[in-house]
mmCIF file with all atom_site columns, C-alpha atoms in Angstrom:
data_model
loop_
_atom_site.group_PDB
_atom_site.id
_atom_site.type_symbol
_atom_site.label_atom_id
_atom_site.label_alt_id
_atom_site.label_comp_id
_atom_site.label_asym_id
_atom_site.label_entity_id
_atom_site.label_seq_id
_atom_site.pdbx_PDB_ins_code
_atom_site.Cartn_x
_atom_site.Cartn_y
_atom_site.Cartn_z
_atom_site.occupancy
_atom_site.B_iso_or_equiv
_atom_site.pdbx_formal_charge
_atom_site.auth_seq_id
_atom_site.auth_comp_id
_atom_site.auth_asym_id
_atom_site.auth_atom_id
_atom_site.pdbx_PDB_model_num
ATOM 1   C CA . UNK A 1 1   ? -26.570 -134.076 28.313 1.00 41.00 ? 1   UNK A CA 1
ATOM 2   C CA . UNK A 1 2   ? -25.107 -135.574 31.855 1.00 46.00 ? 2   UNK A CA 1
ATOM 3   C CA . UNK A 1 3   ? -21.595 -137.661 31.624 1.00 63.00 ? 3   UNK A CA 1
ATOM 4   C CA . UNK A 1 4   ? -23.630 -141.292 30.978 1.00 88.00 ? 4   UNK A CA 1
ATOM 5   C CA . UNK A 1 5   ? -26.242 -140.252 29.009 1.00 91.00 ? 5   UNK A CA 1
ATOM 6   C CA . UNK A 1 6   ? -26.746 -138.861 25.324 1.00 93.00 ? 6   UNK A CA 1
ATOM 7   C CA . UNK A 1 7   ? -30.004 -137.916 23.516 1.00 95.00 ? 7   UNK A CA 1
ATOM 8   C CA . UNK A 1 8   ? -30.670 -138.959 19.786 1.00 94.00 ? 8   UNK A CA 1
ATOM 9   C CA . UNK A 1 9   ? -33.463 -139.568 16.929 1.00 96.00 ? 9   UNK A CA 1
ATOM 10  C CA . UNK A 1 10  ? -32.954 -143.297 15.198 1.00 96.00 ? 10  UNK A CA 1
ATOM 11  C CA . UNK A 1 11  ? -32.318 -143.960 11.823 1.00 96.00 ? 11  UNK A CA 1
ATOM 12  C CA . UNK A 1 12  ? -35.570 -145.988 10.430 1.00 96.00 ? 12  UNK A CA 1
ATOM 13  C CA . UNK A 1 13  ? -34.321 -149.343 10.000 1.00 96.00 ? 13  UNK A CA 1
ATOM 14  C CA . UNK A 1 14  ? -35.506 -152.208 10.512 1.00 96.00 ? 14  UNK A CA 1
ATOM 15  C CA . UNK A 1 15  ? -33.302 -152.776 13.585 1.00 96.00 ? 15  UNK A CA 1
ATOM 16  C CA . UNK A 1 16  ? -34.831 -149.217 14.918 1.00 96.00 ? 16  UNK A CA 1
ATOM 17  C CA . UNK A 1 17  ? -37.812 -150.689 14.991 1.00 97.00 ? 17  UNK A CA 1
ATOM 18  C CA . UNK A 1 18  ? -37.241 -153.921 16.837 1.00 96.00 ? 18  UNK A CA 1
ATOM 19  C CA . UNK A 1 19  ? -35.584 -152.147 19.303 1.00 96.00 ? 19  UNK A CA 1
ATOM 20  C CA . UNK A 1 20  ? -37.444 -149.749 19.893 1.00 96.00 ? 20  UNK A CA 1
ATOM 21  C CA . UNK A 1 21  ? -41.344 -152.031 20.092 1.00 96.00 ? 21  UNK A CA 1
ATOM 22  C CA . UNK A 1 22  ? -38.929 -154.890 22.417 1.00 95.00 ? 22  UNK A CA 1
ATOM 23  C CA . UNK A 1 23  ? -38.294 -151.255 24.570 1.00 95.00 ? 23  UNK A CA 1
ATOM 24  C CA . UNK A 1 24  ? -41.963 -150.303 24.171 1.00 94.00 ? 24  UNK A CA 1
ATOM 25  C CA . UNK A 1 25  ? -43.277 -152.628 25.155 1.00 93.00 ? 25  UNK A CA 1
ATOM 26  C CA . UNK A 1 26  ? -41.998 -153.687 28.330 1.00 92.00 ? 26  UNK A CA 1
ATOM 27  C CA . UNK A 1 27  ? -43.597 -150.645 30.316 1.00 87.00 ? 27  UNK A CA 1
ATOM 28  C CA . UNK A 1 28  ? -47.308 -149.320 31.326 1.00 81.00 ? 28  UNK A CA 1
ATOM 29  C CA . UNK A 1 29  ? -49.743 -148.688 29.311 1.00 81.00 ? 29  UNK A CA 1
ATOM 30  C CA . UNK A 1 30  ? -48.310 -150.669 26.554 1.00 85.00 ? 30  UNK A CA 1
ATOM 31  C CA . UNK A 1 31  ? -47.909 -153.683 27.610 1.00 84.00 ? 31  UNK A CA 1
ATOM 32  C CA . UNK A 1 32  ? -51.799 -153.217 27.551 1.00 83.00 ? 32  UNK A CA 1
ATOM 33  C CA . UNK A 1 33  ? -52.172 -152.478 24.244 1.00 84.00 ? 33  UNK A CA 1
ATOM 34  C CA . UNK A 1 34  ? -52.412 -153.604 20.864 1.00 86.00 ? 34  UNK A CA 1
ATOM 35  C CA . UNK A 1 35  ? -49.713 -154.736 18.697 1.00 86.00 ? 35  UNK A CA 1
ATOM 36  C CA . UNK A 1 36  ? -51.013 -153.031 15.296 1.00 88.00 ? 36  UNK A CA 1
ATOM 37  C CA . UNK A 1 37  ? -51.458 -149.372 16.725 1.00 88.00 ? 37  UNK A CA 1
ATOM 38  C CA . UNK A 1 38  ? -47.997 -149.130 18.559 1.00 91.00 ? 38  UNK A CA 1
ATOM 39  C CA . UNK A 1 39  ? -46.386 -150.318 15.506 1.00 94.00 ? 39  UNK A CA 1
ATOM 40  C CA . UNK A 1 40  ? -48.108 -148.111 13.499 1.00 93.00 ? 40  UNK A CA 1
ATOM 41  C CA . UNK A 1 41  ? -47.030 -145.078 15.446 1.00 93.00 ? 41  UNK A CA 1
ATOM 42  C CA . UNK A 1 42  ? -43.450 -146.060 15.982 1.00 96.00 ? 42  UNK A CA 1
ATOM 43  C CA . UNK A 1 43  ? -42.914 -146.176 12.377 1.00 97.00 ? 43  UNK A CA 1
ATOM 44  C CA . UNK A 1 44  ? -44.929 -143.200 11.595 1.00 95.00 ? 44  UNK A CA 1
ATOM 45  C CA . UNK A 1 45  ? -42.168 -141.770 14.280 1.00 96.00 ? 45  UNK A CA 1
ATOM 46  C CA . UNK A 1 46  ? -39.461 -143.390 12.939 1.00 97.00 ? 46  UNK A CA 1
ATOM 47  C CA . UNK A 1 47  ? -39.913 -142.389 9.549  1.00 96.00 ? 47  UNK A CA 1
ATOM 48  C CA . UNK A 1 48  ? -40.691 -138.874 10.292 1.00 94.00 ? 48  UNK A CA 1
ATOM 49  C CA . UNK A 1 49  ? -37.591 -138.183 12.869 1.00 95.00 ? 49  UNK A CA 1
ATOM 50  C CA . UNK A 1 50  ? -40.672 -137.097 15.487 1.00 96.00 ? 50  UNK A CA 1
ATOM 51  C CA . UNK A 1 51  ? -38.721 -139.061 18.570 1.00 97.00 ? 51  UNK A CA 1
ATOM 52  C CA . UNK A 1 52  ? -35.935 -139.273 20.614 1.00 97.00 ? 52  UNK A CA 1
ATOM 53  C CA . UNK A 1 53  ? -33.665 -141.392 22.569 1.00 97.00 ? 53  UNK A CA 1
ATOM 54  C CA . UNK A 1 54  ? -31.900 -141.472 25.537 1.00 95.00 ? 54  UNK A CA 1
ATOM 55  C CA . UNK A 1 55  ? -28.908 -143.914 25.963 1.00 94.00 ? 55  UNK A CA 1
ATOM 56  C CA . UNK A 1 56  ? -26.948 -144.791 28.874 1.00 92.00 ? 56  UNK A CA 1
ATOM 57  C CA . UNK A 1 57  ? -22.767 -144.298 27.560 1.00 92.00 ? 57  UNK A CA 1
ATOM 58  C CA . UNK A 1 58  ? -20.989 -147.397 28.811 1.00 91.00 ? 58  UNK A CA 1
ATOM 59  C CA . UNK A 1 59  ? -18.265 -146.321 31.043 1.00 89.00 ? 59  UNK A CA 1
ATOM 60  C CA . UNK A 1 60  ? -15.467 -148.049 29.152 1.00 91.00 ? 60  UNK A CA 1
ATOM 61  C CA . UNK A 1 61  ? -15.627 -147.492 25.556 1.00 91.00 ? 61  UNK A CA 1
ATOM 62  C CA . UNK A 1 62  ? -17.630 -144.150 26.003 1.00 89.00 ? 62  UNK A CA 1
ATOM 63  C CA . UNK A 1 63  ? -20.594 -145.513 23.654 1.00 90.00 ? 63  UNK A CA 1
ATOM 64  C CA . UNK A 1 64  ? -24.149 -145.545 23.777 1.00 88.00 ? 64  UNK A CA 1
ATOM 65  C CA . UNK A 1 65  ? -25.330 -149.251 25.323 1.00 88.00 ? 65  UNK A CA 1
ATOM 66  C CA . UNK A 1 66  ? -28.585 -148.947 26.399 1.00 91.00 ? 66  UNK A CA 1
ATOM 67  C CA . UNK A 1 67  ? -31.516 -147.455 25.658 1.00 94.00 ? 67  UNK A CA 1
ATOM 68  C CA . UNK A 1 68  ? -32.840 -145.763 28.689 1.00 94.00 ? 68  UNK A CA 1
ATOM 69  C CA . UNK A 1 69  ? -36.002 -143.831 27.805 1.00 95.00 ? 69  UNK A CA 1
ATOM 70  C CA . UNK A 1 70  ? -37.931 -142.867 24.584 1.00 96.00 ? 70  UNK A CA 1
ATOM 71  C CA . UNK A 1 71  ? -40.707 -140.129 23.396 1.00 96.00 ? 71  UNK A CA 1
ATOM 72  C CA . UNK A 1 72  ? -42.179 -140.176 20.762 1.00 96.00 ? 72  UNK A CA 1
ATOM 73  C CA . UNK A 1 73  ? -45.031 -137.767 19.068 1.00 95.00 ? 73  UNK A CA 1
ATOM 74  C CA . UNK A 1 74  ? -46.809 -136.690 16.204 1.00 93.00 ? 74  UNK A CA 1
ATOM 75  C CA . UNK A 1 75  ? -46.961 -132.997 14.470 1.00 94.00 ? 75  UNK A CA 1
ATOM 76  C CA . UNK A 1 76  ? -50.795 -131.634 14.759 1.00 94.00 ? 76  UNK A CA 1
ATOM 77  C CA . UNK A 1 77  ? -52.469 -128.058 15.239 1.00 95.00 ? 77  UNK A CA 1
ATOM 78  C CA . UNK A 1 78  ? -53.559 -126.806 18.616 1.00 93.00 ? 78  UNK A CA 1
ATOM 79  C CA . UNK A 1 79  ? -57.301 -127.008 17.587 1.00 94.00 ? 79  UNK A CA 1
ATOM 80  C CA . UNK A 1 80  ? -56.677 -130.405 17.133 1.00 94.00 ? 80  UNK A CA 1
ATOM 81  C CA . UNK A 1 81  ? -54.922 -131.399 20.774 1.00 93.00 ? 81  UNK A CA 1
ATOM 82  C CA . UNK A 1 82  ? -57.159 -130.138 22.844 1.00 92.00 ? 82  UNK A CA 1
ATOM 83  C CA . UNK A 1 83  ? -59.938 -131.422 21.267 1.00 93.00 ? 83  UNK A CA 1
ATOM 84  C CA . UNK A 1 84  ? -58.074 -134.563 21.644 1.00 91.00 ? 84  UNK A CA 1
ATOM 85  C CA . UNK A 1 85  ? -56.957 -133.536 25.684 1.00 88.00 ? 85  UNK A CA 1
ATOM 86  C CA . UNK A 1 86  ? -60.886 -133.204 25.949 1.00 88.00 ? 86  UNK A CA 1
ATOM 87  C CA . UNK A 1 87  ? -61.734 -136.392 25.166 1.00 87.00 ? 87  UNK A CA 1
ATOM 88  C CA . UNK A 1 88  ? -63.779 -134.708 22.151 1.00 91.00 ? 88  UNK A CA 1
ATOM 89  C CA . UNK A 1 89  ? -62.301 -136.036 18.983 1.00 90.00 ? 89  UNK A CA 1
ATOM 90  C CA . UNK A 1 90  ? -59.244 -137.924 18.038 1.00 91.00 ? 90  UNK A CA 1
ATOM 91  C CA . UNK A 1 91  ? -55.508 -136.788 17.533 1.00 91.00 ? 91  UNK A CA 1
ATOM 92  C CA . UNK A 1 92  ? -54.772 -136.806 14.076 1.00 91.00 ? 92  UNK A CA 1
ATOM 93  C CA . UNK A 1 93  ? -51.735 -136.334 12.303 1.00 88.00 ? 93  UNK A CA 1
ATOM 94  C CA . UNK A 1 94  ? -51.401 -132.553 10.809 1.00 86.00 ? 94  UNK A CA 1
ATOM 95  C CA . UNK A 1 95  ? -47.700 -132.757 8.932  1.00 77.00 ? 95  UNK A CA 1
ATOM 96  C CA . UNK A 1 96  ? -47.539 -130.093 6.676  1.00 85.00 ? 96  UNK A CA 1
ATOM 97  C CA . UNK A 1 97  ? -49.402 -127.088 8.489  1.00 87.00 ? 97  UNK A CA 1
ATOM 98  C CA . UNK A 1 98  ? -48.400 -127.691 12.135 1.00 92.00 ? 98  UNK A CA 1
ATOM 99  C CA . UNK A 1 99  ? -48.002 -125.137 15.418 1.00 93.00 ? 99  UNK A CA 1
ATOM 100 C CA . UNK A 1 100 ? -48.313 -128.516 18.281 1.00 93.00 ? 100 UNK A CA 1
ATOM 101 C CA . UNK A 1 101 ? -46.593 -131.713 18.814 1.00 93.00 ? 101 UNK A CA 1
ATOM 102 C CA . UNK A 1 102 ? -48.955 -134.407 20.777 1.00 92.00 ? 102 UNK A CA 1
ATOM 103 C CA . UNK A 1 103 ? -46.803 -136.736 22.422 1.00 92.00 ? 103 UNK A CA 1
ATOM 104 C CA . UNK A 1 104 ? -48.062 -140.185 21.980 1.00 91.00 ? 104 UNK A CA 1
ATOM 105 C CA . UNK A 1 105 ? -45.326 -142.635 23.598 1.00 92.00 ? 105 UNK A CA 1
ATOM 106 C CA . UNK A 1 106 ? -43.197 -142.263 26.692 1.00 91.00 ? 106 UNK A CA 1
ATOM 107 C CA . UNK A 1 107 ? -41.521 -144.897 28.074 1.00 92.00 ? 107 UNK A CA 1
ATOM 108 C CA . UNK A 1 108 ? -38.269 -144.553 30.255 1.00 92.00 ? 108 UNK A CA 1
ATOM 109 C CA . UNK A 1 109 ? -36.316 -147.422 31.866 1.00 89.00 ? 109 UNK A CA 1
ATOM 110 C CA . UNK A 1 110 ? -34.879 -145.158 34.152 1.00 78.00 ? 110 UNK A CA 1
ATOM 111 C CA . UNK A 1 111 ? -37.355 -142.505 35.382 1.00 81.00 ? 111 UNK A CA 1
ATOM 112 C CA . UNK A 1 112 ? -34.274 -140.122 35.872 1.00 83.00 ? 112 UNK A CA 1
ATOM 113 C CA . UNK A 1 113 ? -33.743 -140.008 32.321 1.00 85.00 ? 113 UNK A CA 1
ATOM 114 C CA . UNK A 1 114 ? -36.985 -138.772 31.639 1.00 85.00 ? 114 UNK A CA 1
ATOM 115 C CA . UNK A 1 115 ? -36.388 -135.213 32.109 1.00 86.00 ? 115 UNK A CA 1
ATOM 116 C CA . UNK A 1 116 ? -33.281 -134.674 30.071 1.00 89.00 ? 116 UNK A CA 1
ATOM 117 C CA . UNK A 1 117 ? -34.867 -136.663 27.525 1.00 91.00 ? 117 UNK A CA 1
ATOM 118 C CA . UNK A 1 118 ? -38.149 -134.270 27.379 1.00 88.00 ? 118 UNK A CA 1
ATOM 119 C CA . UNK A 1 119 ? -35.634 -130.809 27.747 1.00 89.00 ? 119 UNK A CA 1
ATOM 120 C CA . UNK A 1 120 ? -33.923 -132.551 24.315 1.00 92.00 ? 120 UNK A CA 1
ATOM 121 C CA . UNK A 1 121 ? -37.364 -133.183 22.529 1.00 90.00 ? 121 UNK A CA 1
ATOM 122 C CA . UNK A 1 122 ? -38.554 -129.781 23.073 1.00 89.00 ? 122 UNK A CA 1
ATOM 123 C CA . UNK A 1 123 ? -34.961 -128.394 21.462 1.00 91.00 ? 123 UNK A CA 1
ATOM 124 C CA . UNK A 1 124 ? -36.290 -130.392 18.548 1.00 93.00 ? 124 UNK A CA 1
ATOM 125 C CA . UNK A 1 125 ? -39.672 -128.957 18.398 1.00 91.00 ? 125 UNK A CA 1
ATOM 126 C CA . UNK A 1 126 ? -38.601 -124.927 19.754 1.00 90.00 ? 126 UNK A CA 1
ATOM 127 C CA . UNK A 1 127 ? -41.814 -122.429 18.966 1.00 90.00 ? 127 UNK A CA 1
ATOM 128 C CA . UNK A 1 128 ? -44.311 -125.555 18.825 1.00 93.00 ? 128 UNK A CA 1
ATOM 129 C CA . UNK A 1 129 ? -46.887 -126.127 21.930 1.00 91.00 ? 129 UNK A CA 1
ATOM 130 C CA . UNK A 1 130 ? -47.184 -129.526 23.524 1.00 89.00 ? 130 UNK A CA 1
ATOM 131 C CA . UNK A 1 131 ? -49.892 -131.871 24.270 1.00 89.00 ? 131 UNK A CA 1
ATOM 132 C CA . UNK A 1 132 ? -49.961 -135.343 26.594 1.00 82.00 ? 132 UNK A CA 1
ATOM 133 C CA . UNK A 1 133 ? -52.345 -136.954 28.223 1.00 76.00 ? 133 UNK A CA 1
ATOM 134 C CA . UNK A 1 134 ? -50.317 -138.646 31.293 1.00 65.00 ? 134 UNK A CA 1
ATOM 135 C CA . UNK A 1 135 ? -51.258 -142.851 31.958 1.00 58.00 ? 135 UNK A CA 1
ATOM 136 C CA . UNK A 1 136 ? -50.712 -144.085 35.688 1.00 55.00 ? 136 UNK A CA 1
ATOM 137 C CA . UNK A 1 137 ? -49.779 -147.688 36.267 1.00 56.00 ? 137 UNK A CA 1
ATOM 138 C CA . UNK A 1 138 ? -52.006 -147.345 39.884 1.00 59.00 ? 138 UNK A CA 1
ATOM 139 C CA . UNK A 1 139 ? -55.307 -147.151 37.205 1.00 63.00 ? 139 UNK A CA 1
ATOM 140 C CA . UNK A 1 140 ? -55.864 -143.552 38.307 1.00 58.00 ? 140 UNK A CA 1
ATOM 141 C CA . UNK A 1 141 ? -57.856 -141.894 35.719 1.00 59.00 ? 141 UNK A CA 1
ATOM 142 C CA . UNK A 1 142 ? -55.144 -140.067 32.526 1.00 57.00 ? 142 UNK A CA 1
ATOM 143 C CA . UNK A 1 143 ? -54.449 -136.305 33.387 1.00 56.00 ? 143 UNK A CA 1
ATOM 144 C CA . UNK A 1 144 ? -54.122 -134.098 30.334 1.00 54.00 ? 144 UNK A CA 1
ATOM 145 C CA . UNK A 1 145 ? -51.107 -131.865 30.517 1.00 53.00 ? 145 UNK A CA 1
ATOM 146 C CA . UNK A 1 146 ? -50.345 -129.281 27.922 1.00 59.00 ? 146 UNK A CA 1
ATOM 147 C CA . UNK A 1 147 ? -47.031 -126.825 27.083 1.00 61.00 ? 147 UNK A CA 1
ATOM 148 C CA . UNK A 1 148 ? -48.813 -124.183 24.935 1.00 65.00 ? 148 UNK A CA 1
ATOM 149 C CA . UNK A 1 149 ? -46.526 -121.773 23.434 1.00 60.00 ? 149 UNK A CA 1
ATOM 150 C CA . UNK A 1 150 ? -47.828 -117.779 24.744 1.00 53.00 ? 150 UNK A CA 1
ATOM 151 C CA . UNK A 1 151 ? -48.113 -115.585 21.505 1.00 52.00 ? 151 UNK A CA 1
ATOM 152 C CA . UNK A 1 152 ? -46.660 -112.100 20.935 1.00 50.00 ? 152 UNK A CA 1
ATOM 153 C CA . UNK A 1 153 ? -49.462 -109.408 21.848 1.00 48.00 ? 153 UNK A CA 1
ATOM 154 C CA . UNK A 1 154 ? -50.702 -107.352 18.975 1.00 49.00 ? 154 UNK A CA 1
ATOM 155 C CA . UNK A 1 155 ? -48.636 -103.734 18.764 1.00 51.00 ? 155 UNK A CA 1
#
């Protein structure tokens, strides 16, 4: 964490929510997309603690003010994500016998939060590979990206 900036998960309230779909929503791609489906995964988020936060600390009192950047992602299996990375089925949701996180929203305010923000979310996921597919606002084609945890060689 730097000086002005702490990372956090959200309580799921109501007021979580709002903020978080108002923050959503504002940047590439989802400004593009549908209401229902970002919804639908912010609360599946929400109420499962799979995000995190990063907030700018105001100067003066030494709170959090602003919301800076966000990530958000759903517990799956490998198999699954790079099916999904492939373009050769859909991500789906894999809670109770998991070894990958896919993340499915990432939105920053502030680019330079980004980083910090990522570095925090994989604290909160330690042993578990990771799966995105990266969106461009130029319309260059999504690049799939992957963190895959190595496995201990047999003895």
């Amino acid at each position: 964490m730097s000086d002005s900036t702490i990372y956090l998960t959200f309580k799921p309230t109501s007021r979580s929510l709002g903020t978080l779909a108002a923050f959503v929503s504002q940047y590439q791609p989802f400004t593009d997309y549908e209401f229902g489906p970002v919804m639908k995964s912010l609360i599946y988020q929400l109420d499962n603690g799979t995000h995190a936060v990063a907030m700018n600390i105001d100067p003066v009192t030494g709170k959090p003010s602003q919301l800076a950047a966000y990530v958000g992602w759903i517990k799956t299996t490998s198999q699954v994500a790079e099916t999904w990375l492939n373009n050769d089925g859909p991500l789906s949701m894999t809670p109770d016998e998991y070894d990958a996180v896919a993340v499915t929203i990432l939105a920053a305010q502030d680019k330079r939060r980004m980083l910090g923000l990522i570095k925090h979310a994989k604290t909160l996921n330690q042993g578990k590979s990771v799966y995105w597919k990266r969106y461009f606002q130029d319309g260059r084609d999504p690049s799939n990206r992957s963190v895959v945890k190595k496995t201990d060689p047999a003895p």
